[in-house]
């Protein structure tokens, strides 16, 4: 069985299209798991939803930005010093404008789709075992698994869940590690990588004979096209998003 794992598309249609073309060139997949954060930040939220939901055999999860979008909640922002405080008003304006801009481009059908996405997914694969997916971790959609996460911290983030393979996103960094008999895979971000590599990221899992072969892929796409589109549409957080697309990192 082959599973493609995508996460953190963030409304980036050119990146998604490049990933899907690359996946097709690899022979496709029997299932696609999309681990949340589908629309917010980049300028193609509706087109991304249409493209993803047109695919066969897709399992979706709700990410933290999907939750913020449908509930009106917002990510917390606290100034640690006076210099940060002086820029807080602009940051809060960009943050709220970003979610509002995306919200206004969706009708109720898409709102309900995002609202009703599950927090967890599970698949029991014959001759392999249980595969579980969550956006960030199994205790929170905001606490992700990093390379620097200790085994003790990882054990806490798994929340007592017992599975052969755990899939998670949120950090925008690709990752493959294990804890005992459990493997953890983060495919990285399709639409907004933050690991210093602009290329779209995703993973392909090949499960056969009780084993799982993980391939972490990177795919080129036209980043400048997305940055230009942010400016064309007057995206309220266009500069913030464009900088991160260009650097593939937090400045």
PDB file of C-alpha atoms in Angstrom:
ATOM      1  CA  UNK A   1       0.000   0.000   0.000  1.00  0.00           C
ATOM      2  CA  UNK A   2       1.226   3.490  -0.829  1.00  0.00           C
ATOM      3  CA  UNK A   3       0.184   6.606   1.097  1.00  0.00           C
ATOM      4  CA  UNK A   4       1.087  10.185   0.179  1.00  0.00           C
ATOM      5  CA  UNK A   5       1.252  12.548   3.149  1.00  0.00           C
ATOM      6  CA  UNK A   6       0.727  16.293   2.727  1.00  0.00           C
ATOM      7  CA  UNK A   7       0.527  18.979   5.391  1.00  0.00           C
ATOM      8  CA  UNK A   8       0.361  22.736   5.793  1.00  0.00           C
ATOM      9  CA  UNK A   9      -0.722  23.696   2.273  1.00  0.00           C
ATOM     10  CA  UNK A  10      -1.753  27.151   3.523  1.00  0.00           C
ATOM     11  CA  UNK A  11      -3.605  28.222   0.392  1.00  0.00           C
ATOM     12  CA  UNK A  12      -0.599  27.792  -1.920  1.00  0.00           C
ATOM     13  CA  UNK A  13      -2.029  26.384  -5.150  1.00  0.00           C
ATOM     14  CA  UNK A  14       1.171  26.435  -7.269  1.00  0.00           C
ATOM     15  CA  UNK A  15       3.009  24.465  -4.572  1.00  0.00           C
ATOM     16  CA  UNK A  16       0.139  21.975  -4.268  1.00  0.00           C
ATOM     17  CA  UNK A  17      -0.065  21.528  -8.034  1.00  0.00           C
ATOM     18  CA  UNK A  18       3.680  20.855  -8.195  1.00  0.00           C
ATOM     19  CA  UNK A  19       3.453  18.261  -5.421  1.00  0.00           C
ATOM     20  CA  UNK A  20       0.522  16.469  -7.042  1.00  0.00           C
ATOM     21  CA  UNK A  21       2.326  16.394 -10.396  1.00  0.00           C
ATOM     22  CA  UNK A  22       5.420  14.990  -8.704  1.00  0.00           C
ATOM     23  CA  UNK A  23       3.313  12.373  -6.919  1.00  0.00           C
ATOM     24  CA  UNK A  24       1.744  11.312 -10.206  1.00  0.00           C
ATOM     25  CA  UNK A  25       5.214  10.966 -11.735  1.00  0.00           C
ATOM     26  CA  UNK A  26       6.126   8.619  -8.866  1.00  0.00           C
ATOM     27  CA  UNK A  27       3.176   6.386  -9.733  1.00  0.00           C
ATOM     28  CA  UNK A  28       0.536   7.997  -7.521  1.00  0.00           C
ATOM     29  CA  UNK A  29      -0.782   6.668  -4.221  1.00  0.00           C
ATOM     30  CA  UNK A  30      -3.685   4.580  -2.998  1.00  0.00           C
ATOM     31  CA  UNK A  31      -4.485   7.134  -0.301  1.00  0.00           C
ATOM     32  CA  UNK A  32      -3.580  10.745   0.408  1.00  0.00           C
ATOM     33  CA  UNK A  33      -3.496  12.094   3.948  1.00  0.00           C
ATOM     34  CA  UNK A  34      -3.736  15.876   4.322  1.00  0.00           C
ATOM     35  CA  UNK A  35      -2.768  16.847   7.856  1.00  0.00           C
ATOM     36  CA  UNK A  36      -4.459  20.226   8.153  1.00  0.00           C
ATOM     37  CA  UNK A  37      -3.764  23.955   7.730  1.00  0.00           C
ATOM     38  CA  UNK A  38      -5.345  24.012   4.299  1.00  0.00           C
ATOM     39  CA  UNK A  39      -6.091  27.625   3.406  1.00  0.00           C
ATOM     40  CA  UNK A  40      -4.755  30.506   5.503  1.00  0.00           C
ATOM     41  CA  UNK A  41      -1.754  32.698   4.462  1.00  0.00           C
ATOM     42  CA  UNK A  42      -1.353  32.243   0.693  1.00  0.00           C
ATOM     43  CA  UNK A  43      -3.706  33.766  -1.922  1.00  0.00           C
ATOM     44  CA  UNK A  44      -5.504  30.690  -3.322  1.00  0.00           C
ATOM     45  CA  UNK A  45      -7.643  29.310  -0.455  1.00  0.00           C
ATOM     46  CA  UNK A  46     -10.706  28.399  -2.508  1.00  0.00           C
ATOM     47  CA  UNK A  47      -8.705  26.867  -5.348  1.00  0.00           C
ATOM     48  CA  UNK A  48      -6.742  24.717  -2.899  1.00  0.00           C
ATOM     49  CA  UNK A  49      -9.928  23.373  -1.325  1.00  0.00           C
ATOM     50  CA  UNK A  50     -11.404  22.609  -4.735  1.00  0.00           C
ATOM     51  CA  UNK A  51      -8.248  20.827  -5.875  1.00  0.00           C
ATOM     52  CA  UNK A  52      -7.845  18.748  -2.729  1.00  0.00           C
ATOM     53  CA  UNK A  53     -11.469  17.658  -2.447  1.00  0.00           C
ATOM     54  CA  UNK A  54     -11.522  16.600  -6.098  1.00  0.00           C
ATOM     55  CA  UNK A  55      -8.859  13.985  -5.378  1.00  0.00           C
ATOM     56  CA  UNK A  56      -9.929  10.376  -4.722  1.00  0.00           C
ATOM     57  CA  UNK A  57      -9.332   8.599  -1.412  1.00  0.00           C
ATOM     58  CA  UNK A  58      -8.241  11.564   0.702  1.00  0.00           C
ATOM     59  CA  UNK A  59      -8.216  11.669   4.510  1.00  0.00           C
ATOM     60  CA  UNK A  60      -8.337  15.207   5.907  1.00  0.00           C
ATOM     61  CA  UNK A  61      -7.452  16.600   9.318  1.00  0.00           C
ATOM     62  CA  UNK A  62      -8.145  19.973  10.878  1.00  0.00           C
ATOM     63  CA  UNK A  63      -5.113  22.107  11.684  1.00  0.00           C
ATOM     64  CA  UNK A  64      -4.785  24.980  14.111  1.00  0.00           C
ATOM     65  CA  UNK A  65      -5.230  27.662  11.426  1.00  0.00           C
ATOM     66  CA  UNK A  66      -8.325  25.857  10.146  1.00  0.00           C
ATOM     67  CA  UNK A  67      -9.659  25.995  13.700  1.00  0.00           C
ATOM     68  CA  UNK A  68      -8.814  29.687  14.061  1.00  0.00           C
ATOM     69  CA  UNK A  69     -10.566  30.415  10.771  1.00  0.00           C
ATOM     70  CA  UNK A  70     -13.859  28.729  11.639  1.00  0.00           C
ATOM     71  CA  UNK A  71     -14.071  29.662  15.339  1.00  0.00           C
ATOM     72  CA  UNK A  72     -12.787  33.237  15.313  1.00  0.00           C
ATOM     73  CA  UNK A  73      -9.978  32.262  17.680  1.00  0.00           C
ATOM     74  CA  UNK A  74      -6.551  33.669  16.908  1.00  0.00           C
ATOM     75  CA  UNK A  75      -2.979  32.567  17.649  1.00  0.00           C
ATOM     76  CA  UNK A  76      -1.649  34.193  20.793  1.00  0.00           C
ATOM     77  CA  UNK A  77       0.909  36.936  20.462  1.00  0.00           C
ATOM     78  CA  UNK A  78       2.786  38.309  23.474  1.00  0.00           C
ATOM     79  CA  UNK A  79       5.488  40.981  23.392  1.00  0.00           C
ATOM     80  CA  UNK A  80       8.580  39.847  25.285  1.00  0.00           C
ATOM     81  CA  UNK A  81      10.169  43.294  25.340  1.00  0.00           C
ATOM     82  CA  UNK A  82       9.505  46.929  24.422  1.00  0.00           C
ATOM     83  CA  UNK A  83      10.870  46.554  20.896  1.00  0.00           C
ATOM     84  CA  UNK A  84       8.364  43.790  20.160  1.00  0.00           C
ATOM     85  CA  UNK A  85       5.586  45.757  21.828  1.00  0.00           C
ATOM     86  CA  UNK A  86       6.160  48.693  19.473  1.00  0.00           C
ATOM     87  CA  UNK A  87       5.332  46.469  16.509  1.00  0.00           C
ATOM     88  CA  UNK A  88       2.388  44.704  18.137  1.00  0.00           C
ATOM     89  CA  UNK A  89      -0.353  46.878  16.648  1.00  0.00           C
ATOM     90  CA  UNK A  90       0.845  46.168  13.108  1.00  0.00           C
ATOM     91  CA  UNK A  91       1.257  42.465  13.817  1.00  0.00           C
ATOM     92  CA  UNK A  92      -2.237  42.154  15.260  1.00  0.00           C
ATOM     93  CA  UNK A  93      -3.716  44.052  12.317  1.00  0.00           C
ATOM     94  CA  UNK A  94      -1.955  41.758   9.833  1.00  0.00           C
ATOM     95  CA  UNK A  95      -2.962  38.659  11.795  1.00  0.00           C
ATOM     96  CA  UNK A  96      -6.643  39.572  11.908  1.00  0.00           C
ATOM     97  CA  UNK A  97      -6.677  40.804   8.306  1.00  0.00           C
ATOM     98  CA  UNK A  98      -5.089  37.571   7.144  1.00  0.00           C
ATOM     99  CA  UNK A  99      -7.852  35.411   8.599  1.00  0.00           C
ATOM    100  CA  UNK A 100     -10.611  37.797   7.550  1.00  0.00           C
ATOM    101  CA  UNK A 101      -9.355  37.896   3.950  1.00  0.00           C
ATOM    102  CA  UNK A 102      -9.400  34.096   3.733  1.00  0.00           C
ATOM    103  CA  UNK A 103     -12.775  33.814   5.480  1.00  0.00           C
ATOM    104  CA  UNK A 104     -14.389  36.225   3.008  1.00  0.00           C
ATOM    105  CA  UNK A 105     -13.378  34.044   0.072  1.00  0.00           C
ATOM    106  CA  UNK A 106     -15.193  30.938   1.311  1.00  0.00           C
ATOM    107  CA  UNK A 107     -18.908  30.237   1.205  1.00  0.00           C
ATOM    108  CA  UNK A 108     -20.810  28.352   3.891  1.00  0.00           C
ATOM    109  CA  UNK A 109     -20.173  24.980   2.247  1.00  0.00           C
ATOM    110  CA  UNK A 110     -16.412  25.392   2.628  1.00  0.00           C
ATOM    111  CA  UNK A 111     -16.775  26.882   6.082  1.00  0.00           C
ATOM    112  CA  UNK A 112     -18.727  23.791   7.167  1.00  0.00           C
ATOM    113  CA  UNK A 113     -16.169  21.508   5.524  1.00  0.00           C
ATOM    114  CA  UNK A 114     -13.312  23.071   7.506  1.00  0.00           C
ATOM    115  CA  UNK A 115     -15.389  23.240  10.698  1.00  0.00           C
ATOM    116  CA  UNK A 116     -16.210  19.539  10.596  1.00  0.00           C
ATOM    117  CA  UNK A 117     -12.748  18.188   9.820  1.00  0.00           C
ATOM    118  CA  UNK A 118     -11.595  15.614  12.382  1.00  0.00           C
ATOM    119  CA  UNK A 119      -8.763  16.181  14.825  1.00  0.00           C
ATOM    120  CA  UNK A 120      -7.432  12.615  14.416  1.00  0.00           C
ATOM    121  CA  UNK A 121      -7.368   9.986  11.670  1.00  0.00           C
ATOM    122  CA  UNK A 122      -6.701   6.272  12.033  1.00  0.00           C
ATOM    123  CA  UNK A 123      -6.142   3.493   9.533  1.00  0.00           C
ATOM    124  CA  UNK A 124      -5.439  -0.150  10.371  1.00  0.00           C
ATOM    125  CA  UNK A 125      -3.327  -1.585   7.569  1.00  0.00           C
ATOM    126  CA  UNK A 126      -3.255  -5.351   7.128  1.00  0.00           C
ATOM    127  CA  UNK A 127       0.155  -6.917   7.875  1.00  0.00           C
ATOM    128  CA  UNK A 128       1.427  -3.592   9.201  1.00  0.00           C
ATOM    129  CA  UNK A 129      -0.679  -2.154  12.000  1.00  0.00           C
ATOM    130  CA  UNK A 130      -2.234   1.119  13.046  1.00  0.00           C
ATOM    131  CA  UNK A 131      -1.422   4.444  11.402  1.00  0.00           C
ATOM    132  CA  UNK A 132      -2.567   7.560  13.235  1.00  0.00           C
ATOM    133  CA  UNK A 133      -2.516  11.149  12.044  1.00  0.00           C
ATOM    134  CA  UNK A 134      -2.830  14.484  13.827  1.00  0.00           C
ATOM    135  CA  UNK A 135      -2.011  18.010  12.746  1.00  0.00           C
ATOM    136  CA  UNK A 136       0.699  18.784  15.311  1.00  0.00           C
ATOM    137  CA  UNK A 137       0.659  16.155  18.055  1.00  0.00           C
ATOM    138  CA  UNK A 138      -1.860  13.974  19.836  1.00  0.00           C
ATOM    139  CA  UNK A 139      -2.417  16.356  22.741  1.00  0.00           C
ATOM    140  CA  UNK A 140      -2.610  19.708  20.910  1.00  0.00           C
ATOM    141  CA  UNK A 141      -2.890  21.184  17.419  1.00  0.00           C
ATOM    142  CA  UNK A 142      -0.298  23.803  18.435  1.00  0.00           C
ATOM    143  CA  UNK A 143       2.461  21.646  19.978  1.00  0.00           C
ATOM    144  CA  UNK A 144       4.520  19.947  17.306  1.00  0.00           C
ATOM    145  CA  UNK A 145       7.318  17.385  17.194  1.00  0.00           C
ATOM    146  CA  UNK A 146      10.783  18.751  16.391  1.00  0.00           C
ATOM    147  CA  UNK A 147      14.182  17.168  15.873  1.00  0.00           C
ATOM    148  CA  UNK A 148      15.160  18.678  19.236  1.00  0.00           C
ATOM    149  CA  UNK A 149      12.121  17.212  21.012  1.00  0.00           C
ATOM    150  CA  UNK A 150      13.410  14.824  23.671  1.00  0.00           C
ATOM    151  CA  UNK A 151      12.093  11.283  23.930  1.00  0.00           C
ATOM    152  CA  UNK A 152      10.374  12.222  27.174  1.00  0.00           C
ATOM    153  CA  UNK A 153       8.703  15.213  25.547  1.00  0.00           C
ATOM    154  CA  UNK A 154       7.734  13.100  22.550  1.00  0.00           C
ATOM    155  CA  UNK A 155       6.177  10.509  24.822  1.00  0.00           C
ATOM    156  CA  UNK A 156       4.036  13.259  26.367  1.00  0.00           C
ATOM    157  CA  UNK A 157       3.043  14.609  22.931  1.00  0.00           C
ATOM    158  CA  UNK A 158       1.877  11.159  21.868  1.00  0.00           C
ATOM    159  CA  UNK A 159      -0.637  11.269  24.698  1.00  0.00           C
ATOM    160  CA  UNK A 160      -0.515   7.550  25.402  1.00  0.00           C
ATOM    161  CA  UNK A 161      -1.573   6.647  21.876  1.00  0.00           C
ATOM    162  CA  UNK A 162      -0.276   3.268  20.730  1.00  0.00           C
ATOM    163  CA  UNK A 163       0.345   2.871  17.003  1.00  0.00           C
ATOM    164  CA  UNK A 164       2.985   1.600  14.611  1.00  0.00           C
ATOM    165  CA  UNK A 165       3.202   4.876  12.677  1.00  0.00           C
ATOM    166  CA  UNK A 166       2.284   8.440  13.628  1.00  0.00           C
ATOM    167  CA  UNK A 167       1.886  11.205  11.046  1.00  0.00           C
ATOM    168  CA  UNK A 168       2.014  14.867  12.026  1.00  0.00           C
ATOM    169  CA  UNK A 169       2.705  18.294  10.533  1.00  0.00           C
ATOM    170  CA  UNK A 170       2.538  21.855  11.915  1.00  0.00           C
ATOM    171  CA  UNK A 171       6.265  22.562  12.320  1.00  0.00           C
ATOM    172  CA  UNK A 172       6.871  23.026   8.569  1.00  0.00           C
ATOM    173  CA  UNK A 173      10.019  20.897   8.979  1.00  0.00           C
ATOM    174  CA  UNK A 174      10.405  17.386   7.584  1.00  0.00           C
ATOM    175  CA  UNK A 175      11.154  14.775  10.211  1.00  0.00           C
ATOM    176  CA  UNK A 176      11.522  11.036  10.586  1.00  0.00           C
ATOM    177  CA  UNK A 177      12.250   9.537  13.996  1.00  0.00           C
ATOM    178  CA  UNK A 178      11.193   6.722  16.271  1.00  0.00           C
ATOM    179  CA  UNK A 179      10.291   6.065  19.877  1.00  0.00           C
ATOM    180  CA  UNK A 180      10.471   2.396  20.755  1.00  0.00           C
ATOM    181  CA  UNK A 181       8.438   0.512  18.156  1.00  0.00           C
ATOM    182  CA  UNK A 182       6.628   3.663  16.990  1.00  0.00           C
ATOM    183  CA  UNK A 183       7.768   5.701  13.986  1.00  0.00           C
ATOM    184  CA  UNK A 184       6.946   9.403  13.637  1.00  0.00           C
ATOM    185  CA  UNK A 185       6.909  11.119  10.238  1.00  0.00           C
ATOM    186  CA  UNK A 186       6.407  14.799   9.447  1.00  0.00           C
ATOM    187  CA  UNK A 187       6.167  15.409   5.683  1.00  0.00           C
ATOM    188  CA  UNK A 188       7.044  19.103   6.008  1.00  0.00           C
ATOM    189  CA  UNK A 189       4.976  21.910   4.524  1.00  0.00           C
ATOM    190  CA  UNK A 190       3.595  21.937   1.001  1.00  0.00           C
ATOM    191  CA  UNK A 191       2.834  25.643   0.935  1.00  0.00           C
ATOM    192  CA  UNK A 192       5.038  27.437   3.468  1.00  0.00           C
ATOM    193  CA  UNK A 193       8.291  25.608   4.275  1.00  0.00           C
ATOM    194  CA  UNK A 194      10.238  27.118   7.163  1.00  0.00           C
ATOM    195  CA  UNK A 195      13.375  24.970   7.107  1.00  0.00           C
ATOM    196  CA  UNK A 196      15.436  27.173   4.798  1.00  0.00           C
ATOM    197  CA  UNK A 197      14.393  25.318   1.617  1.00  0.00           C
ATOM    198  CA  UNK A 198      11.790  27.063  -0.573  1.00  0.00           C
ATOM    199  CA  UNK A 199      10.722  23.862  -2.286  1.00  0.00           C
ATOM    200  CA  UNK A 200       7.374  22.285  -1.462  1.00  0.00           C
ATOM    201  CA  UNK A 201       7.643  19.283   0.848  1.00  0.00           C
ATOM    202  CA  UNK A 202       5.668  16.055   1.189  1.00  0.00           C
ATOM    203  CA  UNK A 203       6.194  12.350   1.899  1.00  0.00           C
ATOM    204  CA  UNK A 204       5.420   9.013   0.288  1.00  0.00           C
ATOM    205  CA  UNK A 205       5.018   5.908   2.444  1.00  0.00           C
ATOM    206  CA  UNK A 206       5.312   2.438   0.925  1.00  0.00           C
ATOM    207  CA  UNK A 207       3.936  -0.265   3.225  1.00  0.00           C
ATOM    208  CA  UNK A 208       4.733  -3.822   2.233  1.00  0.00           C
ATOM    209  CA  UNK A 209       5.517  -7.025   4.069  1.00  0.00           C
ATOM    210  CA  UNK A 210       5.084  -5.440   7.471  1.00  0.00           C
ATOM    211  CA  UNK A 211       7.587  -2.667   6.752  1.00  0.00           C
ATOM    212  CA  UNK A 212       7.224   1.021   5.888  1.00  0.00           C
ATOM    213  CA  UNK A 213       9.638   2.786   3.550  1.00  0.00           C
ATOM    214  CA  UNK A 214       9.509   6.574   3.972  1.00  0.00           C
ATOM    215  CA  UNK A 215      10.556   8.929   1.173  1.00  0.00           C
ATOM    216  CA  UNK A 216      10.693  12.628   2.054  1.00  0.00           C
ATOM    217  CA  UNK A 217      10.413  14.667  -1.142  1.00  0.00           C
ATOM    218  CA  UNK A 218      11.097  18.294  -2.133  1.00  0.00           C
ATOM    219  CA  UNK A 219       9.554  19.795  -5.273  1.00  0.00           C
ATOM    220  CA  UNK A 220      10.398  23.023  -7.100  1.00  0.00           C
ATOM    221  CA  UNK A 221       7.634  25.513  -7.890  1.00  0.00           C
ATOM    222  CA  UNK A 222       7.429  29.210  -8.780  1.00  0.00           C
ATOM    223  CA  UNK A 223       7.634  30.950  -5.406  1.00  0.00           C
ATOM    224  CA  UNK A 224       7.810  34.376  -7.056  1.00  0.00           C
ATOM    225  CA  UNK A 225       4.433  33.739  -8.712  1.00  0.00           C
ATOM    226  CA  UNK A 226       2.804  33.346  -5.304  1.00  0.00           C
ATOM    227  CA  UNK A 227       4.544  36.417  -3.875  1.00  0.00           C
ATOM    228  CA  UNK A 228       3.407  38.479  -6.871  1.00  0.00           C
ATOM    229  CA  UNK A 229      -0.152  37.204  -6.483  1.00  0.00           C
ATOM    230  CA  UNK A 230      -0.188  38.251  -2.811  1.00  0.00           C
ATOM    231  CA  UNK A 231       0.561  41.794  -3.956  1.00  0.00           C
ATOM    232  CA  UNK A 232      -1.959  41.683  -6.816  1.00  0.00           C
ATOM    233  CA  UNK A 233      -4.851  40.748  -4.540  1.00  0.00           C
ATOM    234  CA  UNK A 234      -3.846  43.214  -1.823  1.00  0.00           C
ATOM    235  CA  UNK A 235      -3.476  40.482   0.777  1.00  0.00           C
ATOM    236  CA  UNK A 236      -3.469  42.115   4.247  1.00  0.00           C
ATOM    237  CA  UNK A 237      -0.503  40.012   5.377  1.00  0.00           C
ATOM    238  CA  UNK A 238       1.160  39.858   1.975  1.00  0.00           C
ATOM    239  CA  UNK A 239       4.500  41.252   3.102  1.00  0.00           C
ATOM    240  CA  UNK A 240       4.603  38.944   6.142  1.00  0.00           C
ATOM    241  CA  UNK A 241       3.754  35.869   4.063  1.00  0.00           C
ATOM    242  CA  UNK A 242       5.943  36.853   1.112  1.00  0.00           C
ATOM    243  CA  UNK A 243       8.995  37.258   3.321  1.00  0.00           C
ATOM    244  CA  UNK A 244       8.543  33.771   4.737  1.00  0.00           C
ATOM    245  CA  UNK A 245       7.966  32.251   1.309  1.00  0.00           C
ATOM    246  CA  UNK A 246      11.148  33.893   0.045  1.00  0.00           C
ATOM    247  CA  UNK A 247      13.329  32.984   3.023  1.00  0.00           C
ATOM    248  CA  UNK A 248      11.596  29.679   3.825  1.00  0.00           C
ATOM    249  CA  UNK A 249      12.132  30.722   7.425  1.00  0.00           C
ATOM    250  CA  UNK A 250      10.979  33.140  10.080  1.00  0.00           C
ATOM    251  CA  UNK A 251      13.061  36.339   9.628  1.00  0.00           C
TER     252      UNK A 251
END
